[in-house]
Amino acid sequence: QKEVEQNSGPLSVPEGAIASLNCTYSDRGSQSFFWYRQYSGKSPELIMFIYSNGDKEDGRFTAQLNKASQYVSLLIRDSQPSDSATYLCAVDARGKLIFGQGTELSVKP
Amino acid sequence: DVKVTQSSRYLVKRTGEKVFLECVQDMDHENMFWYRQDPGLGLRLIYFSYDVKMKEKGDIPEGYSVSREKKERFSLILESASTNQTSMYLCASSVGNNQPQHFGDGTRLSIL
């Protein structure tokens, strides 16, 4: 079993809809969870991070953690074509980050 | 804002050459990392460093070495470049363990 798993997609949503991205992790001891956005040909850009003490909202983005089921989700409200990118989930593991393979999101006008 | 600067965006080298990739961060971060990213394989950790002159192997250290003589600078060295090291190389830094990592723009390296 991979340490961090994401559905590779592509996930296609219409403009204005809610995009829901999910990530499961295997290490129950993980305390920190990160979401990165990566446009084609560019480097990953940090969008949000949460710790095991709760969810977080920042503008159109909400990160949620379900520790019991070991998954973390990213919701993007009012999706825009500019949100089209690959979204990487990362989980802390003994001082390092373990990255998922990423989910490709496509927002259609 | 955190600034992580990689010395080259694009680099072309020949097999057998010794290749140096440089990374500098301006936020006094303790931790620095080198990854490579390949289609279908995701981000893979090559080496990382928690402190000056300290280094730890990541998941794929073979064929690479690193140097951290100053806190702000972390260098990746390809001892004898091979075609299978053609990839996008990404440097990142973080203030400490379990903290967000901030990435540089990446170096697209081609080995011919």
Short mmCIF file of C-alpha atoms in Angstrom, two decimals:
data_model
loop_
_atom_site.label_atom_id
_atom_site.label_comp_id
_atom_site.label_asym_id
_atom_site.label_seq_id
_atom_site.Cartn_x
_atom_site.Cartn_y
_atom_site.Cartn_z
CA GLN A 1 0.00 0.00 0.00
CA LYS A 2 1.30 3.43 -0.96
CA GLU A 3 1.83 5.80 1.96
CA VAL A 4 -0.21 8.59 0.34
CA GLU A 5 -2.79 7.84 -2.33
CA GLN A 6 -4.76 10.13 -4.60
CA ASN A 7 -7.05 9.46 -7.49
CA SER A 8 -5.06 10.55 -10.54
CA GLY A 9 -8.15 11.86 -12.34
CA PRO A 10 -8.69 13.79 -14.42
CA LEU A 11 -11.48 15.28 -12.35
CA SER A 12 -13.64 17.49 -14.53
CA VAL A 13 -16.05 20.05 -13.04
CA PRO A 14 -17.99 22.92 -14.61
CA GLU A 15 -17.07 26.49 -13.80
CA GLY A 16 -18.72 27.65 -10.56
CA ALA A 17 -19.10 24.14 -9.13
CA ILE A 18 -17.42 22.67 -6.06
CA ALA A 19 -14.37 20.53 -6.74
CA SER A 20 -13.63 17.87 -4.15
CA LEU A 21 -10.17 16.30 -4.01
CA ASN A 22 -9.30 13.46 -1.66
CA CYS A 23 -6.19 11.86 -0.30
CA THR A 24 -5.69 8.83 1.95
CA TYR A 25 -2.61 8.17 4.07
CA SER A 26 -1.31 5.13 5.88
CA ASP A 27 0.70 6.48 8.84
CA ARG A 28 -1.63 7.03 11.81
CA GLY A 29 1.05 9.11 13.51
CA SER A 30 1.01 11.84 10.85
CA GLN A 31 0.22 15.25 12.30
CA SER A 32 0.58 17.67 9.37
CA PHE A 33 -1.15 17.68 6.01
CA PHE A 34 -0.45 19.84 2.99
CA TRP A 35 -2.06 20.67 -0.34
CA TYR A 36 -0.01 21.94 -3.27
CA ARG A 37 -1.13 23.12 -6.69
CA GLN A 38 1.10 22.49 -9.69
CA TYR A 39 0.50 23.99 -13.11
CA SER A 40 1.95 22.18 -16.09
CA GLY A 41 5.69 22.85 -16.36
CA LYS A 42 5.80 24.74 -13.06
CA SER A 43 6.87 23.85 -9.54
CA PRO A 44 4.44 22.97 -6.71
CA GLU A 45 2.88 25.91 -4.91
CA LEU A 46 1.60 25.57 -1.34
CA ILE A 47 -2.15 26.23 -1.09
CA MET A 48 -3.05 25.15 2.40
CA PHE A 49 -1.86 23.11 5.32
CA ILE A 50 -3.63 21.79 8.39
CA TYR A 51 -2.59 20.11 11.54
CA SER A 52 -4.39 17.30 13.30
CA ASN A 53 -6.35 19.73 15.46
CA GLY A 54 -8.88 20.77 12.86
CA ASP A 55 -10.12 21.91 9.48
CA LYS A 56 -9.17 25.15 7.80
CA GLU A 57 -10.82 27.56 5.39
CA ASP A 58 -9.03 30.13 3.28
CA GLY A 59 -11.11 32.00 0.73
CA ARG A 60 -12.53 29.49 -1.74
CA PHE A 61 -10.44 26.64 -0.33
CA THR A 62 -11.29 24.36 2.59
CA ALA A 63 -9.08 21.56 3.88
CA GLN A 64 -10.70 18.88 6.00
CA LEU A 65 -9.17 16.04 7.96
CA ASN A 66 -10.78 12.76 8.97
CA LYS A 67 -8.23 11.12 11.27
CA ALA A 68 -10.36 8.08 12.04
CA SER A 69 -10.59 7.18 8.35
CA GLN A 70 -7.13 8.57 7.52
CA TYR A 71 -8.08 10.85 4.71
CA VAL A 72 -7.76 14.53 4.01
CA SER A 73 -9.79 16.47 1.48
CA LEU A 74 -9.56 19.78 -0.34
CA LEU A 75 -12.74 21.55 -1.42
CA ILE A 76 -12.59 24.33 -3.98
CA ARG A 77 -15.75 26.41 -4.11
CA ASP A 78 -16.80 28.44 -7.16
CA SER A 79 -14.21 26.65 -9.30
CA GLN A 80 -12.57 28.74 -12.00
CA PRO A 81 -10.77 27.68 -15.19
CA SER A 82 -7.60 29.06 -13.58
CA ASP A 83 -7.93 26.33 -10.92
CA SER A 84 -7.16 23.73 -13.61
CA ALA A 85 -3.95 22.11 -12.41
CA THR A 86 -2.61 19.04 -10.65
CA TYR A 87 -3.18 19.03 -6.90
CA LEU A 88 -0.65 17.23 -4.72
CA CYS A 89 -1.40 16.00 -1.24
CA ALA A 90 1.51 15.65 1.18
CA VAL A 91 1.70 14.15 4.65
CA ASP A 92 4.47 14.50 7.20
CA ALA A 93 6.49 11.40 8.02
CA ARG A 94 9.43 11.55 10.38
CA GLY A 95 10.57 14.99 9.31
CA LYS A 96 9.93 14.48 5.62
CA LEU A 97 6.88 14.97 3.45
CA ILE A 98 5.42 12.06 1.56
CA PHE A 99 3.67 13.22 -1.61
CA GLY A 100 0.82 11.59 -3.43
CA GLN A 101 0.91 11.24 -7.20
CA GLY A 102 -1.49 14.13 -7.62
CA THR A 103 -5.01 14.61 -8.97
CA GLU A 104 -5.48 16.46 -12.24
CA LEU A 105 -8.37 18.94 -12.04
CA SER A 106 -9.99 20.40 -15.13
CA VAL A 107 -12.52 23.22 -14.74
CA LYS A 108 -14.62 23.68 -17.88
CA PRO A 109 -15.96 27.16 -18.77
CA ASP B 1 7.58 35.61 1.19
CA VAL B 2 9.93 32.68 1.07
CA LYS B 3 12.28 32.76 -1.86
CA VAL B 4 13.97 29.57 -3.03
CA THR B 5 16.22 30.17 -6.00
CA GLN B 6 17.60 27.46 -8.26
CA SER B 7 20.57 28.43 -10.36
CA SER B 8 19.27 27.30 -13.76
CA ARG B 9 15.82 26.74 -15.28
CA TYR B 10 17.16 24.61 -18.13
CA LEU B 11 20.42 22.70 -18.36
CA VAL B 12 21.84 20.36 -20.99
CA LYS B 13 24.82 18.16 -20.16
CA ARG B 14 26.55 15.11 -21.63
CA THR B 15 26.80 11.62 -20.16
CA GLY B 16 29.74 11.21 -17.82
CA GLU B 17 29.91 14.89 -16.88
CA LYS B 18 29.85 16.01 -13.28
CA VAL B 19 26.83 18.26 -12.83
CA PHE B 20 26.15 20.78 -10.08
CA LEU B 21 22.67 22.08 -9.28
CA GLU B 22 22.56 24.96 -6.82
CA CYS B 23 19.76 26.07 -4.53
CA VAL B 24 19.64 29.11 -2.25
CA GLN B 25 16.92 30.12 0.21
CA ASP B 26 16.62 33.51 1.88
CA MET B 27 14.48 32.72 4.94
CA ASP B 28 17.02 31.16 7.29
CA HIS B 29 15.26 27.80 6.99
CA GLU B 30 16.77 24.83 8.79
CA ASN B 31 15.69 22.12 6.36
CA MET B 32 16.41 21.79 2.68
CA PHE B 33 15.42 19.09 0.20
CA TRP B 34 16.16 17.87 -3.31
CA TYR B 35 13.51 16.04 -5.35
CA ARG B 36 13.18 14.84 -8.89
CA GLN B 37 9.85 14.68 -10.65
CA ASP B 38 9.10 12.38 -13.56
CA PRO B 39 5.79 11.71 -15.35
CA GLY B 40 3.93 8.86 -13.68
CA LEU B 41 6.41 8.64 -10.80
CA GLY B 42 5.56 11.80 -8.90
CA LEU B 43 7.94 13.63 -6.59
CA ARG B 44 10.78 11.48 -5.29
CA LEU B 45 13.11 12.61 -2.51
CA ILE B 46 16.81 12.36 -3.35
CA TYR B 47 18.52 13.91 -0.31
CA PHE B 48 17.67 16.29 2.48
CA SER B 49 19.50 18.25 5.16
CA TYR B 50 18.49 19.37 8.64
CA ASP B 51 21.51 21.52 9.32
CA VAL B 52 24.76 22.79 7.91
CA LYS B 53 27.06 19.92 6.95
CA MET B 54 24.29 17.42 7.72
CA LYS B 55 22.72 15.25 5.03
CA GLU B 56 20.32 12.36 4.92
CA LYS B 57 19.53 9.98 2.08
CA GLY B 58 16.07 10.09 0.65
CA ASP B 59 14.37 7.42 -1.41
CA ILE B 60 16.61 7.53 -4.50
CA PRO B 61 20.12 8.73 -3.55
CA GLU B 62 22.06 6.49 -5.95
CA GLY B 63 24.16 8.47 -8.40
CA TYR B 64 23.79 11.71 -6.45
CA SER B 65 25.56 13.50 -3.64
CA VAL B 66 24.88 16.78 -1.84
CA SER B 67 26.72 19.55 -0.07
CA ARG B 68 25.54 22.03 2.54
CA GLU B 69 28.43 24.23 3.60
CA LYS B 70 26.24 27.22 4.45
CA LYS B 71 22.74 27.28 5.89
CA GLU B 72 21.20 29.03 2.91
CA ARG B 73 22.75 26.89 0.17
CA PHE B 74 22.14 23.24 -0.73
CA SER B 75 23.86 21.76 -3.75
CA LEU B 76 22.99 18.59 -5.63
CA ILE B 77 25.81 16.83 -7.48
CA LEU B 78 25.47 14.25 -10.22
CA GLU B 79 28.82 12.50 -9.98
CA SER B 80 28.76 11.05 -13.51
CA ALA B 81 25.62 12.05 -15.36
CA SER B 82 23.62 9.36 -17.13
CA THR B 83 20.66 9.61 -19.49
CA ASN B 84 18.30 8.19 -16.85
CA GLN B 85 18.97 11.29 -14.76
CA THR B 86 17.17 13.45 -17.29
CA SER B 87 14.39 14.95 -15.20
CA MET B 88 12.91 17.99 -13.48
CA TYR B 89 14.84 18.71 -10.29
CA LEU B 90 13.14 20.62 -7.50
CA CYS B 91 14.68 22.17 -4.42
CA ALA B 92 12.60 23.00 -1.34
CA SER B 93 13.12 24.42 2.12
CA SER B 94 11.16 24.49 5.37
CA VAL B 95 11.55 26.24 8.69
CA GLY B 96 11.53 22.93 10.54
CA ASN B 97 10.19 19.40 10.69
CA ASN B 98 6.56 18.85 9.70
CA GLN B 99 6.34 22.40 8.38
CA PRO B 100 5.35 23.45 4.86
CA GLN B 101 8.01 23.10 2.22
CA HIS B 102 8.50 25.91 -0.28
CA PHE B 103 9.77 25.03 -3.71
CA GLY B 104 12.06 26.74 -6.16
CA ASP B 105 11.12 27.07 -9.84
CA GLY B 106 12.88 23.83 -10.73
CA THR B 107 15.68 22.89 -13.12
CA ARG B 108 14.83 20.87 -16.20
CA LEU B 109 17.98 18.84 -16.79
CA SER B 110 18.65 16.94 -19.99
CA ILE B 111 21.52 14.48 -20.22
CA LEU B 112 22.51 13.66 -23.79
#
